Short mmCIF file of C-alpha atoms in Angstrom, two decimals:
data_model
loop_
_atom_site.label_atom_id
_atom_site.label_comp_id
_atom_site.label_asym_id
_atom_site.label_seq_id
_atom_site.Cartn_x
_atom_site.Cartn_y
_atom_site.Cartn_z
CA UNK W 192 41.13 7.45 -14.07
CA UNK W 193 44.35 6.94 -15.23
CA UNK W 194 47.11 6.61 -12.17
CA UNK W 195 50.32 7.03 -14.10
CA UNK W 196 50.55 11.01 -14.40
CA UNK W 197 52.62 10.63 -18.15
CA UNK W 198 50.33 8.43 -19.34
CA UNK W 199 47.07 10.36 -18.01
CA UNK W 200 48.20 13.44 -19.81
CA UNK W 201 49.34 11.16 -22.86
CA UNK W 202 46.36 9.32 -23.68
CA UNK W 203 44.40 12.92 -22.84
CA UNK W 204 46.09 14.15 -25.75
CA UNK W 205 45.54 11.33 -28.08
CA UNK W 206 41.81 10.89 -26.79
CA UNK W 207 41.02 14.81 -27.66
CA UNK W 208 43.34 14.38 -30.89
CA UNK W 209 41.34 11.29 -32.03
CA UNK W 210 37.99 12.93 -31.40
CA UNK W 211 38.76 16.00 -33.48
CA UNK W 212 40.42 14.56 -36.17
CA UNK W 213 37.74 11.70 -37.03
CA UNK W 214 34.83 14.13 -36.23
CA UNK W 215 36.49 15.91 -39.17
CA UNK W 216 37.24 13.04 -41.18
CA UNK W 217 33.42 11.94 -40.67
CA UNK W 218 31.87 15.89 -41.70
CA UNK W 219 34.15 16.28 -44.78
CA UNK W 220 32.87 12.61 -46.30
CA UNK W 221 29.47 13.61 -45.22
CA UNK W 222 29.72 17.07 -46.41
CA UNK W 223 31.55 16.85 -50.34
CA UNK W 224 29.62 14.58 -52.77
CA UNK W 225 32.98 13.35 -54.09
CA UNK W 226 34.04 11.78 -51.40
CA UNK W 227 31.24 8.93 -50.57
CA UNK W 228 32.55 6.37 -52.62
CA UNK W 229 32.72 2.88 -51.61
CA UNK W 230 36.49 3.43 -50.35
CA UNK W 231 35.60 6.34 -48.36
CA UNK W 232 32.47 5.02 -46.70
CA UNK W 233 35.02 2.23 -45.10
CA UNK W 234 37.25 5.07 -44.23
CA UNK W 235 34.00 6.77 -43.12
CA UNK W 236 33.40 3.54 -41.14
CA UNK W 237 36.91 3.82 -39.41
CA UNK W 238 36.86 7.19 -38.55
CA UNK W 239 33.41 6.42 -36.63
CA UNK W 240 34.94 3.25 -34.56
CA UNK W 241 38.20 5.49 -33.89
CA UNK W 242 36.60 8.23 -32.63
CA UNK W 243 34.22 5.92 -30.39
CA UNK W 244 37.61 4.13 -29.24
CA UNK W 245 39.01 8.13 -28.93
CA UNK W 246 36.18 9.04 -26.95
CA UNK W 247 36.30 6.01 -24.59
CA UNK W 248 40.34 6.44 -23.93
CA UNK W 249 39.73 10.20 -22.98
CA UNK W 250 36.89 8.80 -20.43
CA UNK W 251 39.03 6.24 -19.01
CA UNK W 252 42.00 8.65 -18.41
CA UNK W 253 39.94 11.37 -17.05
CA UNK W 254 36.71 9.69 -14.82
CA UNK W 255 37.54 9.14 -11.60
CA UNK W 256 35.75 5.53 -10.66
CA UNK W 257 34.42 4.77 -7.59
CA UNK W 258 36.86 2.77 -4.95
CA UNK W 259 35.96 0.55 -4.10
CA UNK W 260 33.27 -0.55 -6.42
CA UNK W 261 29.67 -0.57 -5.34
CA UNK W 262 28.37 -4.20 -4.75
CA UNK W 263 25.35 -3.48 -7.75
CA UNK W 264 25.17 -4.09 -11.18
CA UNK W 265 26.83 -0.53 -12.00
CA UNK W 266 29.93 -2.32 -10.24
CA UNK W 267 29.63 -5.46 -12.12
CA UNK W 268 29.56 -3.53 -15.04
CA UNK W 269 32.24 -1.05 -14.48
CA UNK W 270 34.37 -4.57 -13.18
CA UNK W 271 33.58 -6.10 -16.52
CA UNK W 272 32.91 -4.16 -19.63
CA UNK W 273 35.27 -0.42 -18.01
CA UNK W 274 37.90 -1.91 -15.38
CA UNK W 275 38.62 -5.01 -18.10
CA UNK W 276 39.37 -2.56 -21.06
CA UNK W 277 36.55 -4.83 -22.62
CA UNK W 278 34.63 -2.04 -24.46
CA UNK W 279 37.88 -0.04 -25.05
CA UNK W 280 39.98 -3.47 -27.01
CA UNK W 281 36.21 -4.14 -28.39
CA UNK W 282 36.82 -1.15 -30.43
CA UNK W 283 40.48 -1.25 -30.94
CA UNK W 284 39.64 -5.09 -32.60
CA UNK W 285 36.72 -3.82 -34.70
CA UNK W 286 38.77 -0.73 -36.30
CA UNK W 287 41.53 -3.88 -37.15
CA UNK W 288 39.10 -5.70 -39.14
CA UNK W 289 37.59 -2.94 -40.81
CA UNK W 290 41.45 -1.98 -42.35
CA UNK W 291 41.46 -5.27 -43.21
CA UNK W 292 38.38 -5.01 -45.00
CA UNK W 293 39.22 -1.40 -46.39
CA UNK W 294 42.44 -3.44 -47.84
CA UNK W 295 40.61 -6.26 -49.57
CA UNK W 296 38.08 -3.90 -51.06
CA UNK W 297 41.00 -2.18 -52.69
CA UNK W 298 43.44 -5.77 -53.27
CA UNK W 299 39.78 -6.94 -55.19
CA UNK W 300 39.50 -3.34 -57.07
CA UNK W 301 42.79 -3.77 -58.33
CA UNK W 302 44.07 -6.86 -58.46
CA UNK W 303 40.81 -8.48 -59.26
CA UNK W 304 38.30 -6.48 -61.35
CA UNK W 305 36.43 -8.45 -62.28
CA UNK W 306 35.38 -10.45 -59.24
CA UNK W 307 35.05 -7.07 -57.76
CA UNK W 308 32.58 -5.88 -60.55
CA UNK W 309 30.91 -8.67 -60.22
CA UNK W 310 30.91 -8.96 -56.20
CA UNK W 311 29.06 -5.22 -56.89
CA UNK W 312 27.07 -5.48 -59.21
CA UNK W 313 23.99 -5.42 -57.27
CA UNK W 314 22.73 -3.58 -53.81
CA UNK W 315 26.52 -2.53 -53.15
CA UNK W 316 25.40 -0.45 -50.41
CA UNK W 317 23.98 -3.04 -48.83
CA UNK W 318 27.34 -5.26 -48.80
CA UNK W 319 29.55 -2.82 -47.64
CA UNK W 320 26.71 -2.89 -44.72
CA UNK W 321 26.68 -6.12 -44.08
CA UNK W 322 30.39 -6.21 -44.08
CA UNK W 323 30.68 -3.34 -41.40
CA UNK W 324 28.15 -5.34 -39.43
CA UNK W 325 31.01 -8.66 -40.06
CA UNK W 326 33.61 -6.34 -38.61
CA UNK W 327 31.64 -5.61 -35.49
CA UNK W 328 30.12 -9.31 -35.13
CA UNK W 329 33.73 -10.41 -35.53
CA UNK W 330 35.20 -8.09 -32.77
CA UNK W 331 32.24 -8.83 -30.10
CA UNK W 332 32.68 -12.62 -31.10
CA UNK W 333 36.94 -12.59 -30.28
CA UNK W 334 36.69 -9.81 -26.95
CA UNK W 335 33.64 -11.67 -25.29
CA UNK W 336 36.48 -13.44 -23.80
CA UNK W 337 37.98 -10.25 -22.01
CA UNK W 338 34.88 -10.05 -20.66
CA UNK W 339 34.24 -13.27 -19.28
CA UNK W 340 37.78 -13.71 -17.36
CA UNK W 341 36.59 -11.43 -15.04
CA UNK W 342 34.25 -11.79 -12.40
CA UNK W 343 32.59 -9.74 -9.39
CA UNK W 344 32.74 -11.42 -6.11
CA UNK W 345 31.20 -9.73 -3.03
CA UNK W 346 32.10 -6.22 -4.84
CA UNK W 347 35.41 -7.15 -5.70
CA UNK W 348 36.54 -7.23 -9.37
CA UNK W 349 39.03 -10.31 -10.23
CA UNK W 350 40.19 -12.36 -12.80
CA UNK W 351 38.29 -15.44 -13.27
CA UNK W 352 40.21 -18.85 -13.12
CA UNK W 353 39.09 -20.19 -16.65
CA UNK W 354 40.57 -23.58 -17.99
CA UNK W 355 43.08 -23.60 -20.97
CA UNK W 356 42.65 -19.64 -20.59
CA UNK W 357 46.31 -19.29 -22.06
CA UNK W 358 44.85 -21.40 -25.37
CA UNK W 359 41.65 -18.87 -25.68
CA UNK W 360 44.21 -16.44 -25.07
CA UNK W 361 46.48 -16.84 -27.82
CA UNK W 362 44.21 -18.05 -30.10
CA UNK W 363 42.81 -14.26 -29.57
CA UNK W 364 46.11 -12.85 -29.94
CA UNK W 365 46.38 -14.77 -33.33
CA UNK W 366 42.74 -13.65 -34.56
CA UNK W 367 42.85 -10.39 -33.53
CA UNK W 368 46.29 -9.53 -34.89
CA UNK W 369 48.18 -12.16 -36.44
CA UNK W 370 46.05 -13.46 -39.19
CA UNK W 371 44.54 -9.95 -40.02
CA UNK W 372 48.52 -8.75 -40.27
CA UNK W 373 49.55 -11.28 -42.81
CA UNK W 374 46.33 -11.31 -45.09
CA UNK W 375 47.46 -7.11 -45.11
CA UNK W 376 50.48 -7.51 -45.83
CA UNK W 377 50.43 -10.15 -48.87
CA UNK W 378 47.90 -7.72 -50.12
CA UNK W 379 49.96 -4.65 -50.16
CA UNK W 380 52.52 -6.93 -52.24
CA UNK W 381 50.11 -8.23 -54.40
CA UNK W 382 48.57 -4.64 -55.20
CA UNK W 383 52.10 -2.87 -55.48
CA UNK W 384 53.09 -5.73 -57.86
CA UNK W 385 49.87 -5.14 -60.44
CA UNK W 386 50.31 -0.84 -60.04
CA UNK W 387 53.75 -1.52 -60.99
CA UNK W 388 52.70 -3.76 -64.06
CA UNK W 389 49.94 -1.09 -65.31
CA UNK W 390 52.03 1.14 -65.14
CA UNK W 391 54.62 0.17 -67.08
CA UNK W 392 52.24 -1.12 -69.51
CA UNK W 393 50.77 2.38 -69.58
CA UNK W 394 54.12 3.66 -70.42
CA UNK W 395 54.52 1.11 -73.25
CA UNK W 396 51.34 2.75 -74.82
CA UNK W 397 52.51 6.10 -74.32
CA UNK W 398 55.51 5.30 -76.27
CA UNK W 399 53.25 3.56 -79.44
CA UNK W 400 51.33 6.61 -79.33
CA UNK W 401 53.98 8.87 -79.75
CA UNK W 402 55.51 7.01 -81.97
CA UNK W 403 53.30 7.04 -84.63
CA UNK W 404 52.68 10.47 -86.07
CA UNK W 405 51.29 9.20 -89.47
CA UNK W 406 47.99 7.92 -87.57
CA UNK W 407 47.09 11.65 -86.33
CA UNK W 408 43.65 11.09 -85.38
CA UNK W 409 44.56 7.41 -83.70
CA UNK W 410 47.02 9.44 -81.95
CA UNK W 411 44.84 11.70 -79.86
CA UNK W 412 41.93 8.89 -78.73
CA UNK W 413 45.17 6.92 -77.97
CA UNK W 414 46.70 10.12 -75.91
CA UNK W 415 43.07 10.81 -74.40
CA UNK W 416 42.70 7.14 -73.49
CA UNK W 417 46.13 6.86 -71.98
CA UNK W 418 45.43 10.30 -70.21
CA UNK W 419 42.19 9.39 -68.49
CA UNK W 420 43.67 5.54 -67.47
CA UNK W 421 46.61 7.23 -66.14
CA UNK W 422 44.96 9.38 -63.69
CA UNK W 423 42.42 6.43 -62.42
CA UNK W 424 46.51 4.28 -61.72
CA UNK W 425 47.30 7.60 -60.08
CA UNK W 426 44.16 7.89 -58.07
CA UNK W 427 44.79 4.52 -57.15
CA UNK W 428 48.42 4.88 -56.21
CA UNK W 429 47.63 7.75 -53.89
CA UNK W 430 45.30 5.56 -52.00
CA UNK W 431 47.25 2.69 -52.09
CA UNK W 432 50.43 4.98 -50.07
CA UNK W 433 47.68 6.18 -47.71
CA UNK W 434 46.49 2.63 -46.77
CA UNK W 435 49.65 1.53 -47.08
CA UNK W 436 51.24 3.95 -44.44
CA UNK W 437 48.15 3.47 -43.03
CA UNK W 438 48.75 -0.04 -42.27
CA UNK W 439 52.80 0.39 -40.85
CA UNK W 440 51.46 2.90 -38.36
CA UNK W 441 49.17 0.06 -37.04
CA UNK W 442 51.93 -2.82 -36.83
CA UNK W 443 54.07 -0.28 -35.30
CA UNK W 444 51.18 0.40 -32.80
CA UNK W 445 49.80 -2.88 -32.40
CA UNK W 446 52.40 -5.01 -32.22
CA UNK W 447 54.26 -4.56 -28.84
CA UNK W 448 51.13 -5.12 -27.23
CA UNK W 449 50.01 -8.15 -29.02
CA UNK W 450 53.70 -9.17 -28.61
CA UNK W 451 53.54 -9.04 -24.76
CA UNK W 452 49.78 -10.23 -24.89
CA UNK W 453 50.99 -13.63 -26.24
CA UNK W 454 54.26 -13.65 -24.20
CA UNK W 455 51.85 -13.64 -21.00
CA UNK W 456 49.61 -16.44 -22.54
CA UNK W 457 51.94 -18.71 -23.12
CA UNK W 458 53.78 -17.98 -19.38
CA UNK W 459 56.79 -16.01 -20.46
CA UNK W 460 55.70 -12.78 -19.24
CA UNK W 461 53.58 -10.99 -16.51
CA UNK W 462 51.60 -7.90 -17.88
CA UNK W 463 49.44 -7.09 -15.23
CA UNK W 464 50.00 -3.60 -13.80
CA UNK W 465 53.37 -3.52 -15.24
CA UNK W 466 54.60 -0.07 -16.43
CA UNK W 467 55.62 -1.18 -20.38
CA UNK W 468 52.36 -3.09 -20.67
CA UNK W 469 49.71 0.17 -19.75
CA UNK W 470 52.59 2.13 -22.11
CA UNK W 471 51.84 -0.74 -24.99
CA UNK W 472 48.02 -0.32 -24.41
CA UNK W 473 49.08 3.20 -24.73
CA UNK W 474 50.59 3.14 -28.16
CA UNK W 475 47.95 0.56 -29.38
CA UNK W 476 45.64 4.28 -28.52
CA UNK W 477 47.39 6.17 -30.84
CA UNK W 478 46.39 3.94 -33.34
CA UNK W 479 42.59 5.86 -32.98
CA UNK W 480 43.95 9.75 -33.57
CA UNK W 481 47.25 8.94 -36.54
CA UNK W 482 44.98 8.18 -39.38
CA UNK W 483 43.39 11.41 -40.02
CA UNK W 484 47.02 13.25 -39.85
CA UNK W 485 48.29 10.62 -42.09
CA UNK W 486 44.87 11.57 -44.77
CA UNK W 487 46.02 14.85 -44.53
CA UNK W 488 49.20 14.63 -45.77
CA UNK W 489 48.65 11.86 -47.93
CA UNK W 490 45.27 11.54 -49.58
CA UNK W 491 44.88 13.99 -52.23
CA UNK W 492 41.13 13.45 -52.45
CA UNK W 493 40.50 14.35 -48.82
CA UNK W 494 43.06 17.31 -48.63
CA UNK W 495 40.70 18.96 -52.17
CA UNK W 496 37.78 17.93 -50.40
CA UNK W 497 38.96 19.64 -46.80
CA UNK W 498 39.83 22.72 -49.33
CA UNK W 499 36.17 22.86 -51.04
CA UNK W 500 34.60 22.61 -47.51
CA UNK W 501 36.51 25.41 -46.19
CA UNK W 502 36.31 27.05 -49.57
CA UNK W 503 40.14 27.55 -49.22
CA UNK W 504 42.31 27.59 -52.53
CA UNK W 505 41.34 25.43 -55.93
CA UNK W 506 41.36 21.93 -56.46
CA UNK W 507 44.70 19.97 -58.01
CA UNK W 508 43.55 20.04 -61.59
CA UNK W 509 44.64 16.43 -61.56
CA UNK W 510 42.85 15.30 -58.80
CA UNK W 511 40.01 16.91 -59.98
CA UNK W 512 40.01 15.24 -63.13
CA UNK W 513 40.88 11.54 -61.05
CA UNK W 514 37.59 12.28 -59.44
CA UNK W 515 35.02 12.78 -62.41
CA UNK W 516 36.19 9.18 -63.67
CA UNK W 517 33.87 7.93 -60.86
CA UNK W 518 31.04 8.46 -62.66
CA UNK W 519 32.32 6.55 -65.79
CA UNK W 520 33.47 3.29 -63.88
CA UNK W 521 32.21 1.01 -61.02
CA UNK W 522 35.76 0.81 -59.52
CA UNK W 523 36.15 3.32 -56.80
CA UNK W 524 39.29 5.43 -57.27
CA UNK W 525 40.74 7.17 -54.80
#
């Protein structure tokens, strides 16, 4: 249980917030056939680790442990895999490589078509498996060492002495954070730079189109063609802002703790106990219940899809029309 009153009642909130809003993330791509694309299964995917993280921080703030620990293999693993934040970081990791994934499916959709075609072509379902079971491989393969620092003594739960602990450490820190950061972030600029360049190649075509009314008939397949490309680059562009704000909320998030977490490794800075570090693991929480506020205001496709479930109000025509390109290209729009 959480000791810290503000931060018991905090990470309450965010725990219940995270459970409802991915259980509804999860039952609205489940429910509406338009939404299980190959983009939403990996949101799917992260709505399912972030309300397991959810689900864990409301547990940890609420359930009282025993004190102290009982001297049995229910204490070792409460020492261990609970009291270490193991299971809880464990989650937190494999929800940061499955954005990063969910980034480079849409960076090779865009950017790279063809590879991605290609990449496709064949058992895609069973890929985007395999690469969920990557992200979770990944994440048990970086945390083990959580685990392992600590130990269980005669009933007592401490921090094992390891050698070059601080190098493990911040090569963790740079795995878990760092590296996955960077390859988001050149993506983001890479896949802004190429929406840019269609679009303004679109509008170039527009402009020959309408410029030409002696070629009538030309015209209108031109106007239809430009029409039905323009709302795939819109589709696109809505996703890309979702993913995109989507990715600042976790740096904001993520990066005070992973700041301090390295600061400690390399002997700058004690963490343990201290009042801004449990606030950091706090905010690095938050990171489980913001995404499905942020779909709601910013992904068109879920908001139509939340609307058709609910039977509440029409679909945007546009939106609508975004969505039946799916079945006319491999590329998942969004």
């Amino acid at each position: 249980m959480e000791q810290i009153l503000i931060l018991r009642i905090y990470k309450t909130i965010v725990g219940i917030a995270g459970i409802l809003g991915n259980g509804l993330v999860c039952v609205v791509i489940c429910k509406v056939s338009a939404m299980q694309t190959r983009t939403n299964a990996f949101i799917f995917h992260q709505a399912v680790v972030d309300f397991l993280g959810s689900t864990l921080i409301l547990l940890q703030s609420e359930v009282p442990l025993p004190d102290p620990l009982p001297d049995s293999l229910l204490g070792f693993f409460i020492c261990t895999m609970w009291s270490s934040n193991y299971m809880l970081f464990l989650l937190f990791t494999i929800s940061t490589f499955n954005l990063l994934s969910l980034t480079m499916e849409r960076y090779f959709a865009i950017v790279h078509q063809s590879k991605y075609h290609a990449a496709f072509a064949t058992r895609p379902w069973l890929k985007v498996g395999l690469i969920f079971a990557g992200c979770w491989l990944l994440g048990i393969a970086i945390k083990t060492y959580t685990a392992l620092i600590f130990e269980f003594p005669g009933g007592r739960c401490v921090v094992r002495d390891i050698p070059s602990s601080h190098v493990i450490g911040i090569l963790t820190a740079i795995l878990q954070y760092l590296v996955p950061a960077l390859v988001m972030l050149f993506a983001y600029i890479r896949i802004s730079v190429e929406l840019k360049r269609r679009a303004a190649r679109l509008g170039s075509l527009s402009v020959a189109a309408n410029s030409a009314p002696s070629r009538l008939n030309g015209c209108v397949a031109c106007q239809s063609a430009s029409g039905m490309t323009g709302s795939l680059l819109q589709a696109r562009h809505n996703i890309f802002k979702t993913l995109l704000i989507v990715f600042i909320t976790f740096m904001v998030c993520w990066t005070p703790n992973q700041f301090m977490f390295l600061m400690f490794n390399v002997g700058w800075l004690v963490i343990h106990d201290k009042w801004y570090y449990l606030l950091s693991v706090a905010m690095v929480a938050t990171n489980c219940c913001v995404n499905p506020v942020i779909y709601a205001f910013q992904y068109r496709q879920f908001r139509n899809a939340l609307r058709d479930m609910f039977g509440i109000g029409r679909r945007n025509p546009d939106s609508s029309h975004a969505m039946s390109l799916r079945s006319q290209t491999t590329d998942v729009q969004s």
